[in-house]
Short mmCIF file of C-alpha atoms in Angstrom, two decimals:
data_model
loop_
_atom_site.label_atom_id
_atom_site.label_comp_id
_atom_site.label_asym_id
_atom_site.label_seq_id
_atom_site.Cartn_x
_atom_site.Cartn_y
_atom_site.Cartn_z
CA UNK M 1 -239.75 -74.60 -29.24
CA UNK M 2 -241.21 -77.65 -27.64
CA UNK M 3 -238.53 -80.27 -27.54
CA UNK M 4 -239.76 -83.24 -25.56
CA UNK M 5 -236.93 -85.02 -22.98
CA UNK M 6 -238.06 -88.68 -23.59
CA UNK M 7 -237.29 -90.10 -20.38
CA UNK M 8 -238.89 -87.33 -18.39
CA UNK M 9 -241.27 -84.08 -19.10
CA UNK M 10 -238.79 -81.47 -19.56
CA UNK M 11 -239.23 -78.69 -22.48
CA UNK M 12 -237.14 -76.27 -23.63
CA UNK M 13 -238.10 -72.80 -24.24
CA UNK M 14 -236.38 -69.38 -24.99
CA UNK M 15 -235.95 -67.74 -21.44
CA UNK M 16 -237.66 -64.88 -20.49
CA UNK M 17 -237.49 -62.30 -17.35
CA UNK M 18 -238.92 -64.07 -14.92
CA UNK M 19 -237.28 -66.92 -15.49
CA UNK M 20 -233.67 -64.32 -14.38
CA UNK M 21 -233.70 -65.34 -10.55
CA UNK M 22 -233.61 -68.78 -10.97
CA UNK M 23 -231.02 -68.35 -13.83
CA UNK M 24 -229.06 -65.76 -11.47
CA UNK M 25 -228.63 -68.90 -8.49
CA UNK M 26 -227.94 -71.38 -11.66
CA UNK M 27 -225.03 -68.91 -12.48
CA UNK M 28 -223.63 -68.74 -9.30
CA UNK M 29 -223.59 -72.01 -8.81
CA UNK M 30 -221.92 -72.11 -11.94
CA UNK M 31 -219.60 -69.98 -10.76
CA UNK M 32 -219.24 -71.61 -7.38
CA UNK M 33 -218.12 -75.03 -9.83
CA UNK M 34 -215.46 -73.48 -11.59
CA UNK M 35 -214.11 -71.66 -8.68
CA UNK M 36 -213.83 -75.10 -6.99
CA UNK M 37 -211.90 -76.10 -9.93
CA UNK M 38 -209.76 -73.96 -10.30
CA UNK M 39 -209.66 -70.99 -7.81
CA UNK M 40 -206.80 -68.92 -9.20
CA UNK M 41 -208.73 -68.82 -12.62
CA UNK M 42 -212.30 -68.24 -11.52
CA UNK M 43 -213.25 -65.82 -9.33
CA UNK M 44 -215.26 -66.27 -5.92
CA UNK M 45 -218.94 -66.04 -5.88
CA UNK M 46 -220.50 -63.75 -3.24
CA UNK M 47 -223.74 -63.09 -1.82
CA UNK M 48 -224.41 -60.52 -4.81
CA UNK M 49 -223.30 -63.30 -7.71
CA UNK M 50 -226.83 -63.91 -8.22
CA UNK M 51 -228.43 -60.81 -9.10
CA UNK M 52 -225.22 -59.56 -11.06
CA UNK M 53 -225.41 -62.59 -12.85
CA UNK M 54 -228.96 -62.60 -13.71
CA UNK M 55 -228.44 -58.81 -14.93
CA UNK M 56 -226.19 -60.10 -17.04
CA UNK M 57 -228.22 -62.72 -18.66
CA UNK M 58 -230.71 -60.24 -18.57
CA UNK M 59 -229.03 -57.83 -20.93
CA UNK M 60 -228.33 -60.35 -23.67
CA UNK M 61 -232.78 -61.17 -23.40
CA UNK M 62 -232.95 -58.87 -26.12
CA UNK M 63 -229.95 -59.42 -28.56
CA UNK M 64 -230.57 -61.21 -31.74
CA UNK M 65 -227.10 -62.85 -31.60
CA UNK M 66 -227.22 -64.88 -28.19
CA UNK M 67 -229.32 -68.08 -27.20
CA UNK M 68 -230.43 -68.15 -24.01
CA UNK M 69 -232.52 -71.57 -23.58
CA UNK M 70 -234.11 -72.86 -20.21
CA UNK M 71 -234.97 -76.69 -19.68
CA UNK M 72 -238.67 -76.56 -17.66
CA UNK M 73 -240.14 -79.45 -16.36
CA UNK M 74 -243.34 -79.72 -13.89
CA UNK M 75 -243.21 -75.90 -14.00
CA UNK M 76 -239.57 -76.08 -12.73
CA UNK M 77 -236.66 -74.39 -14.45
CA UNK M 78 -233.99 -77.68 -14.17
CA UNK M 79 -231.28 -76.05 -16.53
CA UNK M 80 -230.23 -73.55 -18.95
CA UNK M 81 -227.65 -72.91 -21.95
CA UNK M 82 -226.44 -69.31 -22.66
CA UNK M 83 -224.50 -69.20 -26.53
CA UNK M 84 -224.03 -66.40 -28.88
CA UNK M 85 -222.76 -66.11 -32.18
CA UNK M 86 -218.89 -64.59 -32.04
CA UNK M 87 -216.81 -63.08 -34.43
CA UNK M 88 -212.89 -63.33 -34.81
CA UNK M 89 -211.62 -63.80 -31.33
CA UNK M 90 -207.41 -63.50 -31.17
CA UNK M 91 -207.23 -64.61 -27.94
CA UNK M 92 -208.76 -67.63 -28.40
CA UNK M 93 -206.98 -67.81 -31.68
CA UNK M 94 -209.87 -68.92 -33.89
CA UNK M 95 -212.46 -67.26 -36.25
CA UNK M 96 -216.28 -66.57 -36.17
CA UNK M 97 -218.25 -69.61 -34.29
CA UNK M 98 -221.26 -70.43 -32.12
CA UNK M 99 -219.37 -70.06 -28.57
CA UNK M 100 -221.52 -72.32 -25.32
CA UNK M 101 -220.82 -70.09 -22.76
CA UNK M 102 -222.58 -71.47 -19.85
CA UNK M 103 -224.84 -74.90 -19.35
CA UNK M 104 -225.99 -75.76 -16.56
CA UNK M 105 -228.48 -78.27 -15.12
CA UNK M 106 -229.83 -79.04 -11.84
CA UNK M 107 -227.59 -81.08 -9.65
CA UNK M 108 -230.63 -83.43 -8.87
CA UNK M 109 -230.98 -83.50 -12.69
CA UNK M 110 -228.16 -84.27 -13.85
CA UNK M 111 -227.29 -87.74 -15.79
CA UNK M 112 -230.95 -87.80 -17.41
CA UNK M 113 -230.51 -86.21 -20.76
CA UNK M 114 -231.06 -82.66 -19.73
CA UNK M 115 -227.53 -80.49 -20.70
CA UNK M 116 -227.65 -83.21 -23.57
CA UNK M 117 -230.79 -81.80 -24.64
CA UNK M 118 -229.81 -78.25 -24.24
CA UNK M 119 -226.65 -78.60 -26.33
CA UNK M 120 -228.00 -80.11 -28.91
CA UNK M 121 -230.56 -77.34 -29.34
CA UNK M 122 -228.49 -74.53 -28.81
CA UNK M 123 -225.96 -75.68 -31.66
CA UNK M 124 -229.25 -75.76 -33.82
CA UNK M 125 -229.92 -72.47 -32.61
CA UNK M 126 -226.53 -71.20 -34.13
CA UNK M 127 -226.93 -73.02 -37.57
CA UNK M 128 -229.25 -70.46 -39.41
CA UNK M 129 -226.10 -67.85 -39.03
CA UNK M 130 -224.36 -69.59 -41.16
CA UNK M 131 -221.79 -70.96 -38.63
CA UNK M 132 -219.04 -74.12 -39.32
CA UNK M 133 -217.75 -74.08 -36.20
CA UNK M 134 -219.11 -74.22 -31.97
CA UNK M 135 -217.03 -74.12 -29.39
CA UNK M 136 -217.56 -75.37 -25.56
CA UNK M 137 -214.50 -75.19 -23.37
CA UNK M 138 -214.81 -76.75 -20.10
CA UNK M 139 -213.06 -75.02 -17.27
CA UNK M 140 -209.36 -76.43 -17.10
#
């Protein structure tokens, strides 16, 4: 996939293992956000959040239901979006749908079309499955 970022160089690729450090400190900084938020609902990061985070992302590499995206530019990883194709979820109280987990971009990259671009793939991502519905929940 070689979606061009008009204003700027970035490309969008399927990420691969050694792209999982950089995603690993992207997730914790993640993390880091929505503790900030809201610090009863979102647990701490700690000094091992990034390599337990980029094990995670590492174990869903491989699965044929998840998108896992990274925005490159100048060689740079400046953002990612993690989605995956769920089934019937009763807590959530809604039925099978393309769920954005995580997207993230750069703070210095921010506001330039970057998470824009990454949503918009990752929804196309989750069309051939035959999905109606995506869901993104910010943290609240």
């Amino acid at each position: 996939m070689a979606t061009q970022l008009a204003k700027h160089s970035a490309k969008l690729r399927p990420a691969v293992h050694a792209d999982l450090t950089v995603l690993g400190n992207f997730g914790a900084l993640l993390l880091e956000l929505h503790h900030e938020l809201d610090a009863k609902r979102f647990i701490e990061p700690t000094t091992n959040t990034p390599a337990r985070y980029a094990g995670f992302l590492n174990s869903q590499l491989s699965r044929a239901d998840t998108v896992l995206l990274v925005a490159e530019d100048n060689d740079a990883i400046v953002g990612y979006v993690y989605a995956a194709h769920e089934g019937y979820d009763y807590m959530a109280l809604r039925g099978p749908a393309g769920v954005v987990h995580d997207l993230f971009v750069d703070p210095a990259r921010r506001r330039q079309g970057v998470g824009r671009l990454l949503l918009e793939a990752a929804i196309e991502k989750l069309r051939p499955w035959g999905l109606t519905a995506s869901c993104f929940q910010p943290p609240t």
